[in-house]
PDB file of C-alpha atoms in Angstrom:
ATOM      1  CA  ALA A  81      -1.583  -5.609 -19.056  1.00 95.00           C
ATOM      2  CA  LEU A  82      -0.592  -3.644 -16.048  1.00 97.00           C
ATOM      3  CA  GLU A  83      -2.363  -6.156 -13.635  1.00 96.00           C
ATOM      4  CA  MET A  84      -0.606  -8.878 -15.470  1.00 96.00           C
ATOM      5  CA  ALA A  85       2.925  -7.491 -15.345  1.00 97.00           C
ATOM      6  CA  LEU A  86       2.532  -6.721 -11.496  1.00 97.00           C
ATOM      7  CA  LYS A  87       1.521 -10.508 -10.957  1.00 95.00           C
ATOM      8  CA  ARG A  88       4.645 -11.650 -12.561  1.00 94.00           C
ATOM      9  CA  ASN A  89       6.565  -8.945 -10.532  1.00 91.00           C
ATOM     10  CA  HIS A  90       7.757  -7.445 -14.158  1.00 93.00           C
ATOM     11  CA  GLU A  91       8.719  -4.143 -12.611  1.00 92.00           C
ATOM     12  CA  ALA A  92      10.075  -2.390 -15.713  1.00 95.00           C
ATOM     13  CA  VAL A  93       7.003  -3.535 -17.705  1.00 96.00           C
ATOM     14  CA  ALA A  94       4.813  -2.123 -14.780  1.00 96.00           C
ATOM     15  CA  ARG A  95       6.649   0.966 -14.785  1.00 94.00           C
ATOM     16  CA  TYR A  96       6.505   1.346 -18.593  1.00 97.00           C
ATOM     17  CA  LEU A  97       2.708   1.129 -18.600  1.00 97.00           C
ATOM     18  CA  LEU A  98       2.291   3.359 -15.716  1.00 95.00           C
ATOM     19  CA  ASP A  99       4.389   6.029 -17.501  1.00 93.00           C
ATOM     20  CA  LYS A 100       2.300   5.600 -20.437  1.00 95.00           C
ATOM     21  CA  GLY A 101      -1.124   6.272 -18.599  1.00 93.00           C
ATOM     22  CA  ALA A 102      -2.211   2.760 -17.713  1.00 95.00           C
ATOM     23  CA  ASP A 103      -5.574   2.837 -16.206  1.00 93.00           C
ATOM     24  CA  PHE A 104      -5.863   1.040 -12.764  1.00 95.00           C
ATOM     25  CA  ASP A 105      -8.370   1.026  -9.716  1.00 94.00           C
ATOM     26  CA  GLU A 106      -7.308   0.475  -5.948  1.00 94.00           C
ATOM     27  CA  GLY A 107      -8.224  -3.355  -6.170  1.00 95.00           C
ATOM     28  CA  ILE A 108      -5.282  -3.560  -8.751  1.00 97.00           C
ATOM     29  CA  LEU A 109      -3.131  -1.651  -5.914  1.00 97.00           C
ATOM     30  CA  PHE A 110      -4.525  -4.041  -3.132  1.00 97.00           C
ATOM     31  CA  ARG A 111      -3.757  -7.256  -4.797  1.00 96.00           C
ATOM     32  CA  TYR A 112      -0.245  -6.009  -5.653  1.00 97.00           C
ATOM     33  CA  ALA A 113       0.661  -5.175  -2.177  1.00 97.00           C
ATOM     34  CA  ALA A 114      -0.701  -8.598  -0.837  1.00 96.00           C
ATOM     35  CA  GLN A 115       1.405 -10.438  -3.388  1.00 95.00           C
ATOM     36  CA  GLU A 116       4.205 -12.246  -2.092  1.00 92.00           C
ATOM     37  CA  GLY A 117       7.286 -10.351  -3.355  1.00 91.00           C
ATOM     38  CA  SER A 118       5.695  -7.163  -4.150  1.00 95.00           C
ATOM     39  CA  ASN A 119       7.953  -4.117  -4.441  1.00 95.00           C
ATOM     40  CA  LEU A 120       7.217  -0.998  -2.443  1.00 96.00           C
ATOM     41  CA  ASN A 121       8.376   1.149  -4.556  1.00 94.00           C
ATOM     42  CA  ILE A 122       5.763   0.202  -7.203  1.00 95.00           C
ATOM     43  CA  ILE A 123       3.262   0.024  -4.345  1.00 97.00           C
ATOM     44  CA  PHE A 124       4.140   3.667  -3.793  1.00 97.00           C
ATOM     45  CA  THR A 125       3.832   4.689  -7.287  1.00 95.00           C
ATOM     46  CA  LEU A 126       0.328   2.995  -7.595  1.00 96.00           C
ATOM     47  CA  ALA A 127      -0.945   4.909  -4.576  1.00 97.00           C
ATOM     48  CA  GLU A 128       0.418   8.165  -5.818  1.00 95.00           C
ATOM     49  CA  LYS A 129      -1.589   7.835  -9.083  1.00 94.00           C
ATOM     50  CA  LEU A 130      -4.658   7.141  -7.057  1.00 96.00           C
ATOM     51  CA  ASP A 131      -6.784  10.351  -6.048  1.00 95.00           C
ATOM     52  CA  LYS A 132      -8.128   8.475  -2.889  1.00 95.00           C
ATOM     53  CA  ILE A 133      -8.495   5.157  -1.217  1.00 96.00           C
ATOM     54  CA  GLU A 134     -12.080   3.828   0.060  1.00 94.00           C
ATOM     55  CA  VAL A 135     -11.719   1.506   3.265  1.00 92.00           C
ATOM     56  CA  ASP A 136     -13.921  -1.563   3.595  1.00 93.00           C
ATOM     57  CA  ASP A 137     -13.817  -2.501   7.106  1.00 92.00           C
ATOM     58  CA  THR A 138     -14.900  -6.132   6.152  1.00 93.00           C
ATOM     59  CA  MET A 139     -11.574  -6.308   4.149  1.00 95.00           C
ATOM     60  CA  TRP A 140      -7.899  -6.379   4.393  1.00 96.00           C
ATOM     61  CA  SER A 141      -6.526  -3.108   3.711  1.00 97.00           C
ATOM     62  CA  THR A 142      -3.515  -2.104   1.358  1.00 97.00           C
ATOM     63  CA  LEU A 143      -2.062  -0.407   4.573  1.00 97.00           C
ATOM     64  CA  GLY A 144      -2.270  -3.572   6.310  1.00 97.00           C
ATOM     65  CA  CYS A 145      -0.430  -5.512   3.620  1.00 96.00           C
ATOM     66  CA  VAL A 146       2.427  -2.873   3.647  1.00 97.00           C
ATOM     67  CA  CYS A 147       2.537  -3.136   7.440  1.00 96.00           C
ATOM     68  CA  LEU A 148       3.605  -6.976   6.962  1.00 95.00           C
ATOM     69  CA  LYS A 149       6.819  -5.523   5.227  1.00 94.00           C
ATOM     70  CA  TYR A 150       7.794  -3.376   7.842  1.00 95.00           C
ATOM     71  CA  ASP A 151      10.622  -5.543   9.237  1.00 92.00           C
ATOM     72  CA  GLU A 152      12.171  -5.750   5.625  1.00 90.00           C
ATOM     73  CA  ASN A 153      12.502  -1.953   5.277  1.00 94.00           C
ATOM     74  CA  PRO A 154      11.094   0.143   7.817  1.00 97.00           C
ATOM     75  CA  ASP A 155      12.259   3.616   6.103  1.00 97.00           C
ATOM     76  CA  GLN A 156      10.522   2.605   2.826  1.00 97.00           C
ATOM     77  CA  CYS A 157       7.290   1.154   4.520  1.00 97.00           C
ATOM     78  CA  LYS A 158       7.042   4.626   6.578  1.00 98.00           C
ATOM     79  CA  LYS A 159       6.832   6.491   3.061  1.00 98.00           C
ATOM     80  CA  VAL A 160       4.381   4.276   1.649  1.00 98.00           C
ATOM     81  CA  MET A 161       2.184   3.829   4.696  1.00 98.00           C
ATOM     82  CA  LYS A 162       2.255   7.982   5.154  1.00 97.00           C
ATOM     83  CA  LEU A 163       1.133   8.194   1.432  1.00 97.00           C
ATOM     84  CA  LEU A 164      -1.483   5.504   1.835  1.00 97.00           C
ATOM     85  CA  ILE A 165      -3.006   7.323   5.020  1.00 97.00           C
ATOM     86  CA  LYS A 166      -3.054  10.677   3.278  1.00 95.00           C
ATOM     87  CA  LYS A 167      -5.109   8.967   0.425  1.00 96.00           C
ATOM     88  CA  GLY A 168      -7.514   7.513   3.130  1.00 95.00           C
ATOM     89  CA  ASP A 169      -6.382   4.180   3.599  1.00 96.00           C
ATOM     90  CA  ARG A 170      -6.741   2.836   7.499  1.00 96.00           C
ATOM     91  CA  LEU A 171      -6.221  -0.253   9.019  1.00 96.00           C
ATOM     92  CA  THR A 172      -9.285  -2.227   9.286  1.00 96.00           C
ATOM     93  CA  PRO A 173     -10.436  -4.790  12.147  1.00 96.00           C
ATOM     94  CA  LYS A 174      -9.477  -7.783   9.763  1.00 95.00           C
ATOM     95  CA  ASP A 175      -5.784  -6.131   9.680  1.00 95.00           C
ATOM     96  CA  LEU A 176      -5.470  -6.264  13.497  1.00 91.00           C
ATOM     97  CA  GLN A 177      -5.601 -10.133  12.852  1.00 92.00           C
ATOM     98  CA  LEU A 178      -2.353  -9.684  11.007  1.00 91.00           C
ATOM     99  CA  GLN A 179       0.932 -10.015  12.522  1.00 90.00           C
ATOM    100  CA  ILE A 180       1.536  -6.191  12.295  1.00 93.00           C
ATOM    101  CA  SER A 181       4.745  -4.820  13.869  1.00 92.00           C
ATOM    102  CA  GLY A 182       4.143  -2.756  17.105  1.00 93.00           C
ATOM    103  CA  LYS A 183       6.475  -0.027  15.521  1.00 95.00           C
ATOM    104  CA  ALA A 184       4.394  -0.111  12.302  1.00 96.00           C
ATOM    105  CA  LYS A 185       0.997   0.308  14.543  1.00 95.00           C
ATOM    106  CA  GLN A 186       2.323   2.821  16.441  1.00 96.00           C
ATOM    107  CA  PHE A 187       3.869   4.934  13.155  1.00 96.00           C
ATOM    108  CA  ILE A 188       0.170   4.519  11.550  1.00 96.00           C
ATOM    109  CA  ASP A 189      -1.283   6.103  14.974  1.00 94.00           C
ATOM    110  CA  ASP A 190       0.875   8.809  14.857  1.00 95.00           C
ATOM    111  CA  GLN A 191       0.239   9.847  11.242  1.00 95.00           C
ATOM    112  CA  ILE A 192      -3.189   9.572  11.808  1.00 92.00           C
ATOM    113  CA  GLU A 193      -3.155  11.739  14.995  1.00 91.00           C
ATOM    114  CA  LEU A 194      -1.409  14.127  12.869  1.00 90.00           C
ATOM    115  CA  ILE A 195      -4.046  14.607  10.501  1.00 85.00           C
ATOM    116  CA  VAL A 196      -6.906  14.911  13.139  1.00 75.00           C
ATOM    117  CA  LYS A 197      -5.001  17.672  14.572  1.00 66.00           C
TER     118      LYS A 197
END
């Protein structure tokens, strides 16, 4: 039900299902983040509920999908990107083929450097 609500951009229904404890995996997070018209607040809420995000270097990442929205809302993107990085998400070689803003890439590099220190 949650994935169907997300596919149709029914934000209120998705929030209701999440509030009621809807179970989902990081695949649903990725598919929603990659979807045109996805909402950064919902992406943040989904990411918050995951313990960890596994990175597959042969695929695009959720982080890369969020980067593509950077110019629309840099402050909200930074908030989401910071959480994704904290959960373990990283840009993959495939992501680097996307048109990621230099500012978004620099922000990610800075956040990862803070984690390494």
